[in-house]
Coordinates of N, CA and C in Angstrom, one line a residue:
X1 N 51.3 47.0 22.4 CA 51.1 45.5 22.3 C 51.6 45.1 20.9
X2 N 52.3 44.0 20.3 CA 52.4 43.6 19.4 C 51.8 42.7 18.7
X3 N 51.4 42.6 17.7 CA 50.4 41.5 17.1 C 50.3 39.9 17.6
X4 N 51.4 39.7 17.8 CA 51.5 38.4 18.1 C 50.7 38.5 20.0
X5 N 50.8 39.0 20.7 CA 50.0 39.6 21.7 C 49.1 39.5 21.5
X6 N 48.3 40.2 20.1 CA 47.2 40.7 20.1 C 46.5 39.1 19.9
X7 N 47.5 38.8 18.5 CA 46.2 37.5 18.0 C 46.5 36.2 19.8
X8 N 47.1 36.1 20.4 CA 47.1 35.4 21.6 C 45.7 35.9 22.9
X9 N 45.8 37.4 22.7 CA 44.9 37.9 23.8 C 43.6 37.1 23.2
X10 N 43.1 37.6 21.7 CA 42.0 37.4 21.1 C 41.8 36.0 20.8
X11 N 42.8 35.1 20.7 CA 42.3 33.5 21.0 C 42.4 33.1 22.5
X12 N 42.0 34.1 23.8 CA 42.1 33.6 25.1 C 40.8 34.0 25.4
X13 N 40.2 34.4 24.9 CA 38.6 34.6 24.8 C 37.6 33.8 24.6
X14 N 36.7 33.6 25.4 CA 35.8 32.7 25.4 C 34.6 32.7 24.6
X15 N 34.0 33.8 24.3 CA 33.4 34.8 24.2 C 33.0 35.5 22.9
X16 N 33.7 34.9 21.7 CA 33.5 35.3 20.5 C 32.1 35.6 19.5
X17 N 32.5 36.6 18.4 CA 31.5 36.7 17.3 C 32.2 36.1 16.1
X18 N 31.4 35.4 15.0 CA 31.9 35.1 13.8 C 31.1 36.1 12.7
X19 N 31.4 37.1 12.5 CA 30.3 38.0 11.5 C 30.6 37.9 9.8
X20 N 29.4 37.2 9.7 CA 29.4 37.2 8.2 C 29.3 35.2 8.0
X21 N 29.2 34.5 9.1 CA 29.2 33.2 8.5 C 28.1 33.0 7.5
X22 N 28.7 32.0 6.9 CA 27.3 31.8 5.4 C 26.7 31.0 5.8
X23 N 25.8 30.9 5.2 CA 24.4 30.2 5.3 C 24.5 28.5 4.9
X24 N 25.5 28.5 4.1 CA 25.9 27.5 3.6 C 26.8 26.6 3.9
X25 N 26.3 25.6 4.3 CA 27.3 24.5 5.3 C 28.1 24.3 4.8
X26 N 29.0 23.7 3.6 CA 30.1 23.8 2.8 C 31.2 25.0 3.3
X27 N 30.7 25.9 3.2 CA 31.4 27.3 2.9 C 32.6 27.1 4.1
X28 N 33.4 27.4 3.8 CA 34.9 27.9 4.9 C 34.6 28.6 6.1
X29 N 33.9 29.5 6.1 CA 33.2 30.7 7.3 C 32.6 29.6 8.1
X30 N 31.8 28.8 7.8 CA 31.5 27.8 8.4 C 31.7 26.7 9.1
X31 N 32.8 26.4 8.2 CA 33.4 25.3 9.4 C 34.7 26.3 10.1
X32 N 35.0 27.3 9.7 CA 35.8 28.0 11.2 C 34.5 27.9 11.8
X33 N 33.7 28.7 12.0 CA 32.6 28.5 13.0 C 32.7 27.0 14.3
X34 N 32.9 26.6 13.1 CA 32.6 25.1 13.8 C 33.7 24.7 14.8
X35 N 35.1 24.9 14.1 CA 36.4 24.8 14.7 C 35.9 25.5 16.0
X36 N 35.7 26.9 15.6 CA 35.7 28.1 17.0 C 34.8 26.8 18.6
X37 N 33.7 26.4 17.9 CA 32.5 25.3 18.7 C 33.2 24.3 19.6
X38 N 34.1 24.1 18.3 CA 34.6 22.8 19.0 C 35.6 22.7 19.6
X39 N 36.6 23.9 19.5 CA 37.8 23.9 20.6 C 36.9 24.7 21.6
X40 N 35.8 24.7 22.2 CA 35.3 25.3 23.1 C 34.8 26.9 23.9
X41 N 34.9 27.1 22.4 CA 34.5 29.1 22.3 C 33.3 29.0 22.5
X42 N 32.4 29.8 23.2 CA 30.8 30.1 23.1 C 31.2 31.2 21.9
X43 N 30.8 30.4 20.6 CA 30.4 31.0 19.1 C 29.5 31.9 18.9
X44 N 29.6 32.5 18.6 CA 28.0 33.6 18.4 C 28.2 33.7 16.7
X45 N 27.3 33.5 16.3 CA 27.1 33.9 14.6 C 26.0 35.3 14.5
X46 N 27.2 35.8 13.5 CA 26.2 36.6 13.5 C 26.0 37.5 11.5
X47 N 25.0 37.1 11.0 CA 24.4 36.9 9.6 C 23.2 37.7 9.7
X48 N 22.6 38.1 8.9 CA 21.5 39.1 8.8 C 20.4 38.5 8.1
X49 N 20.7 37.4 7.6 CA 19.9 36.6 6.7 C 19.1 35.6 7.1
X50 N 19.8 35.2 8.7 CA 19.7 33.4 8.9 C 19.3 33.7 10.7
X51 N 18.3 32.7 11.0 CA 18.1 32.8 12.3 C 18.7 32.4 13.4
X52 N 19.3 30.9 12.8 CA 20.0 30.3 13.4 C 21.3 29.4 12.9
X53 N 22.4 28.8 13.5 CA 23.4 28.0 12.3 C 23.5 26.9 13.7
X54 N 23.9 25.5 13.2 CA 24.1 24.7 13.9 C 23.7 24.6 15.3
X55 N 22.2 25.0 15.0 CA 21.2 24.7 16.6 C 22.0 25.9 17.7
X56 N 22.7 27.1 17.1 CA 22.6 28.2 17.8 C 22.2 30.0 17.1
X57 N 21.7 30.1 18.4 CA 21.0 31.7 17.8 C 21.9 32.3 16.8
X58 N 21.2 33.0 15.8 CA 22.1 33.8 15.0 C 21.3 35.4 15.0
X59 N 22.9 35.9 15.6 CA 22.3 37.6 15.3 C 22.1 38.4 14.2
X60 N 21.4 39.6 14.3 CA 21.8 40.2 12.6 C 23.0 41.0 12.6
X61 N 22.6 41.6 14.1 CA 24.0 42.8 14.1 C 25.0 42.7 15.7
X62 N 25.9 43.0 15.4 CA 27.1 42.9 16.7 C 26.1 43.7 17.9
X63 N 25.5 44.7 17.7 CA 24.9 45.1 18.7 C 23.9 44.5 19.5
X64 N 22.9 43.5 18.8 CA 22.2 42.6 18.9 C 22.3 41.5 20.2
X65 N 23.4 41.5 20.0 CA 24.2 39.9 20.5 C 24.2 40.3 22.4
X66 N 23.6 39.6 22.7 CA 23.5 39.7 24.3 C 23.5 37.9 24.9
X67 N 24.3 38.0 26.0 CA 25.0 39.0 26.9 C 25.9 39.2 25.6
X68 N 26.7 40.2 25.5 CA 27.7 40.9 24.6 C 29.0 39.9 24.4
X69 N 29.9 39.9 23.6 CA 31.2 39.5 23.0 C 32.2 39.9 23.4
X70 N 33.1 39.0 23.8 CA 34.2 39.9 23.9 C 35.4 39.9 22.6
X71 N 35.1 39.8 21.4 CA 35.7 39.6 20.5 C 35.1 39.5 19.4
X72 N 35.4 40.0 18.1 CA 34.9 39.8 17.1 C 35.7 39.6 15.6
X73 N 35.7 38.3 14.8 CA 35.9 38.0 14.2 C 35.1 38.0 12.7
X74 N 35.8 39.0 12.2 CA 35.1 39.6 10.7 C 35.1 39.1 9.8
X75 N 34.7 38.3 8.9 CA 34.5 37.3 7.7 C 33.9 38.1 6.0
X76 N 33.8 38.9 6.6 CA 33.0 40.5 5.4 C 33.8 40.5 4.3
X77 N 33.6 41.0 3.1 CA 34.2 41.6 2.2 C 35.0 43.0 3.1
X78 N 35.9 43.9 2.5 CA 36.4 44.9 3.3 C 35.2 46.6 2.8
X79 N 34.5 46.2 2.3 CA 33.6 47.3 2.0 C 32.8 47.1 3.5
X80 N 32.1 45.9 3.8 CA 31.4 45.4 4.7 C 31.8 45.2 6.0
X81 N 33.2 45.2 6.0 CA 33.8 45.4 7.0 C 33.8 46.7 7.7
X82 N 34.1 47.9 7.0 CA 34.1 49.0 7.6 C 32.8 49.2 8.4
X83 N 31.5 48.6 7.9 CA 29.8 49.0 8.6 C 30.4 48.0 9.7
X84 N 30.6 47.1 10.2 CA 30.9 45.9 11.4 C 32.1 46.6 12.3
X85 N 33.2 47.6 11.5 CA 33.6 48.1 13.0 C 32.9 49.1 13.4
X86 N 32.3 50.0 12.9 CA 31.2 51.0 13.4 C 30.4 50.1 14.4
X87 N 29.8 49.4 13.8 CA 28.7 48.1 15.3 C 29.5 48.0 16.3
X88 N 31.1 47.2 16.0 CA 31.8 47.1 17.1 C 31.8 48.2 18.0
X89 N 32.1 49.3 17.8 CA 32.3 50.6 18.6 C 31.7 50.4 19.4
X90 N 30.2 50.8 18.9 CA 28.8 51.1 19.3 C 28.6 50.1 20.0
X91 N 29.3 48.5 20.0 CA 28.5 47.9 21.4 C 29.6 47.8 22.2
X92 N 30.8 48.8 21.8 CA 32.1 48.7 23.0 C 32.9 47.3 22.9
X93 N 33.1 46.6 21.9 CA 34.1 45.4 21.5 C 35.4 46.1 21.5
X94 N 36.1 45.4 21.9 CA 37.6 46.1 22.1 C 37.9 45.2 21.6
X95 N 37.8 43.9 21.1 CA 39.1 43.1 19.5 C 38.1 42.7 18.9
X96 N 38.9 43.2 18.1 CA 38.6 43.0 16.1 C 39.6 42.4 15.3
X97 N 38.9 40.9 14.7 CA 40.1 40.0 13.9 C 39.6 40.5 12.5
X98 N 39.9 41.0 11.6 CA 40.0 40.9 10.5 C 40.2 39.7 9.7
X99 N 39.8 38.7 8.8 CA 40.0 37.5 8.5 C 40.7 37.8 7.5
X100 N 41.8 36.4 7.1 CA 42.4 36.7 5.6 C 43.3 35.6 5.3
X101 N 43.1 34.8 4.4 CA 43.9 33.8 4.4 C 44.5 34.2 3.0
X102 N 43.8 34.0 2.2 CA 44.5 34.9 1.2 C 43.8 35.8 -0.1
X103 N 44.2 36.4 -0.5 CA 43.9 37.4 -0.8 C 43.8 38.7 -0.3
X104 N 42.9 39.4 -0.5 CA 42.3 40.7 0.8 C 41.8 40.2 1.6
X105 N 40.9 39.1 1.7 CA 39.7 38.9 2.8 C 39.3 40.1 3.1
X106 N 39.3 39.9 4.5 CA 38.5 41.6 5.5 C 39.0 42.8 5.6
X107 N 39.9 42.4 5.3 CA 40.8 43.8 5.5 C 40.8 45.0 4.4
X108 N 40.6 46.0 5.6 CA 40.5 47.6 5.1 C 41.5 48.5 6.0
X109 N 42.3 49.1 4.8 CA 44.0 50.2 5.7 C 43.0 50.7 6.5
X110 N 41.8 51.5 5.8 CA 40.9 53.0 6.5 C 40.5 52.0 7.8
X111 N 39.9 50.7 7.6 CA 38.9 50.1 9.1 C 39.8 49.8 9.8
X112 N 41.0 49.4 9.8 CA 42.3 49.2 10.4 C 42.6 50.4 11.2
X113 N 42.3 51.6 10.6 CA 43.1 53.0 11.1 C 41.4 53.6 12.4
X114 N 40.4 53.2 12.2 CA 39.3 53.2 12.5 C 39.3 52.5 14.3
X115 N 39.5 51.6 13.8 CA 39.9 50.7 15.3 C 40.9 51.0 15.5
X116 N 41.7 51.2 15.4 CA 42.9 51.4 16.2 C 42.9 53.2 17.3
X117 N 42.4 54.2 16.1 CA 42.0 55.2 17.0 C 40.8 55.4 18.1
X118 N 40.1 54.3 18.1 CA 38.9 53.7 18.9 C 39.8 52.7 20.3
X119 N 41.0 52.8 20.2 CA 41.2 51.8 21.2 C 41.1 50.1 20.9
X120 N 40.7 50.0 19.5 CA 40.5 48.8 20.1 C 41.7 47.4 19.4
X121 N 41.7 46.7 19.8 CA 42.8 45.7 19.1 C 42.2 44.9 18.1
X122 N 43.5 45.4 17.0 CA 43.0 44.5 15.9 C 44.0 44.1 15.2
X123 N 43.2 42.6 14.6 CA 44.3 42.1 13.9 C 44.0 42.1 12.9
X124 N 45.1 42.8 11.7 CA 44.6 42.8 10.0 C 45.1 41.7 9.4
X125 N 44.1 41.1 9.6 CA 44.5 39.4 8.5 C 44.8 38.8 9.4
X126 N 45.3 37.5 8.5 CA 45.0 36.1 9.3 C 44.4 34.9 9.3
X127 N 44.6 33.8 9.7 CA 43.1 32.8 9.5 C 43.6 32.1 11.1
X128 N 42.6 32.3 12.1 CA 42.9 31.6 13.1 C 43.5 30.0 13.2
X129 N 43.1 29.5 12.1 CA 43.6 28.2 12.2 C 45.3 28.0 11.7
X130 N 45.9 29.3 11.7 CA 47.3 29.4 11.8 C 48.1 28.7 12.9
X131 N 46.9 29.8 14.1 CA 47.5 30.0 15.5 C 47.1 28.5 16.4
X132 N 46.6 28.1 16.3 CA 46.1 26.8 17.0 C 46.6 25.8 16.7
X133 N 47.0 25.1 18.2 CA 47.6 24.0 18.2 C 46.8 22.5 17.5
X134 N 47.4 21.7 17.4 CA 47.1 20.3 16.5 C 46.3 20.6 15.4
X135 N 46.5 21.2 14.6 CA 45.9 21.6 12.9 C 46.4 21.3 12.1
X136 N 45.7 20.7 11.3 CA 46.2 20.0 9.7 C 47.9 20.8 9.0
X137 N 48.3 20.2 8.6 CA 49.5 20.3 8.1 C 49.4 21.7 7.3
X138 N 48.5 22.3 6.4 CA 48.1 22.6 5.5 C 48.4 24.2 6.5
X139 N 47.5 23.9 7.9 CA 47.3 25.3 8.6 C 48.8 25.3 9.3
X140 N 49.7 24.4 9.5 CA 51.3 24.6 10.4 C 51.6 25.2 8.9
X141 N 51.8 24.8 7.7 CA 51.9 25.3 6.8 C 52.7 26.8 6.6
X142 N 51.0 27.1 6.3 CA 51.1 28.5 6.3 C 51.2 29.1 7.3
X143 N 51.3 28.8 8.4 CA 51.6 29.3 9.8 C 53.6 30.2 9.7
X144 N 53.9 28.7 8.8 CA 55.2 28.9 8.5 C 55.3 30.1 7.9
X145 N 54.6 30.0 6.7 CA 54.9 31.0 5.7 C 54.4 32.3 5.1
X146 N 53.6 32.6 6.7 CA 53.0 33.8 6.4 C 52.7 34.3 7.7
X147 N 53.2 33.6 8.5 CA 52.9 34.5 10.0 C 53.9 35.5 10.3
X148 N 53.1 36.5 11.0 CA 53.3 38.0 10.9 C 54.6 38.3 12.0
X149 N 55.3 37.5 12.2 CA 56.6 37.0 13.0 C 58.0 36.4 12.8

């Protein structure tokens, strides 16, 4: 499968986790969260700190999260990423978005090489609001000038 595949399969999902949104309504993790709400994803957050975000459950750990995900979208530093695909495994998630708009974001070569010998699909980097139709100029933008195609 090729990436562009990949990031299409994993925005046809209903079904998503956002791990690592902040606690803090301001914050970027956050309003993706929101975006994910509002184009119609059942969002799951999942934070270790917080019970709930925007009047829905928040989990601590990907394993936690029932009925289960079909996708999971990583917002972590990439130290903290590597412990979130281990959870992934363990509750059997087969896609993993690594987040990244710029800089490193989530991304880790080793967690990359981790999932991928796991089966499972992942995308290293990224910011979903690349892929998505009617988004601010800002996200066609960089869609332009950084997508992996």
């Amino acid at each position: 499968m090729s990436l562009r595949e990949d990031i299409q399969d994993f925005l046809d999902q209903k079904r998503v986790a956002l791990v690592g949104v902040s606690r803090n309504e301001r914050h970027f993790t956050r309003r993706l969260f929101r975006e994910f709400v509002k184009r119609g994803y059942d969002a799951v957050p999942v934070n270790p700190h917080a019970e709930s975000m925007d009047g829905r459950a928040c989990f601590r750990r990907v394993q936690d999260i029932q009925p289960a995900v079909e996708g999971v979208l990583i917002l972590t530093p990439p130290k903290v990423t590597e412990k979130i695909a281990l959870d992934c495994a363990e509750a059997g998630i087969g896609r993993v978005w690594m987040y990244r708009a710029v800089g490193k974001g989530s991304v880790s070569r080793a967690t990359v090489g981790f999932c991928k010998s796991r089966g499972m699909r992942v995308i290293p980097g990224y910011c979903p609001f690349m892929f998505w139709k009617d988004v601010s100029f800002l996200h066609r933008l960089h869609n332009l000038l950084a997508r992996p195609w």
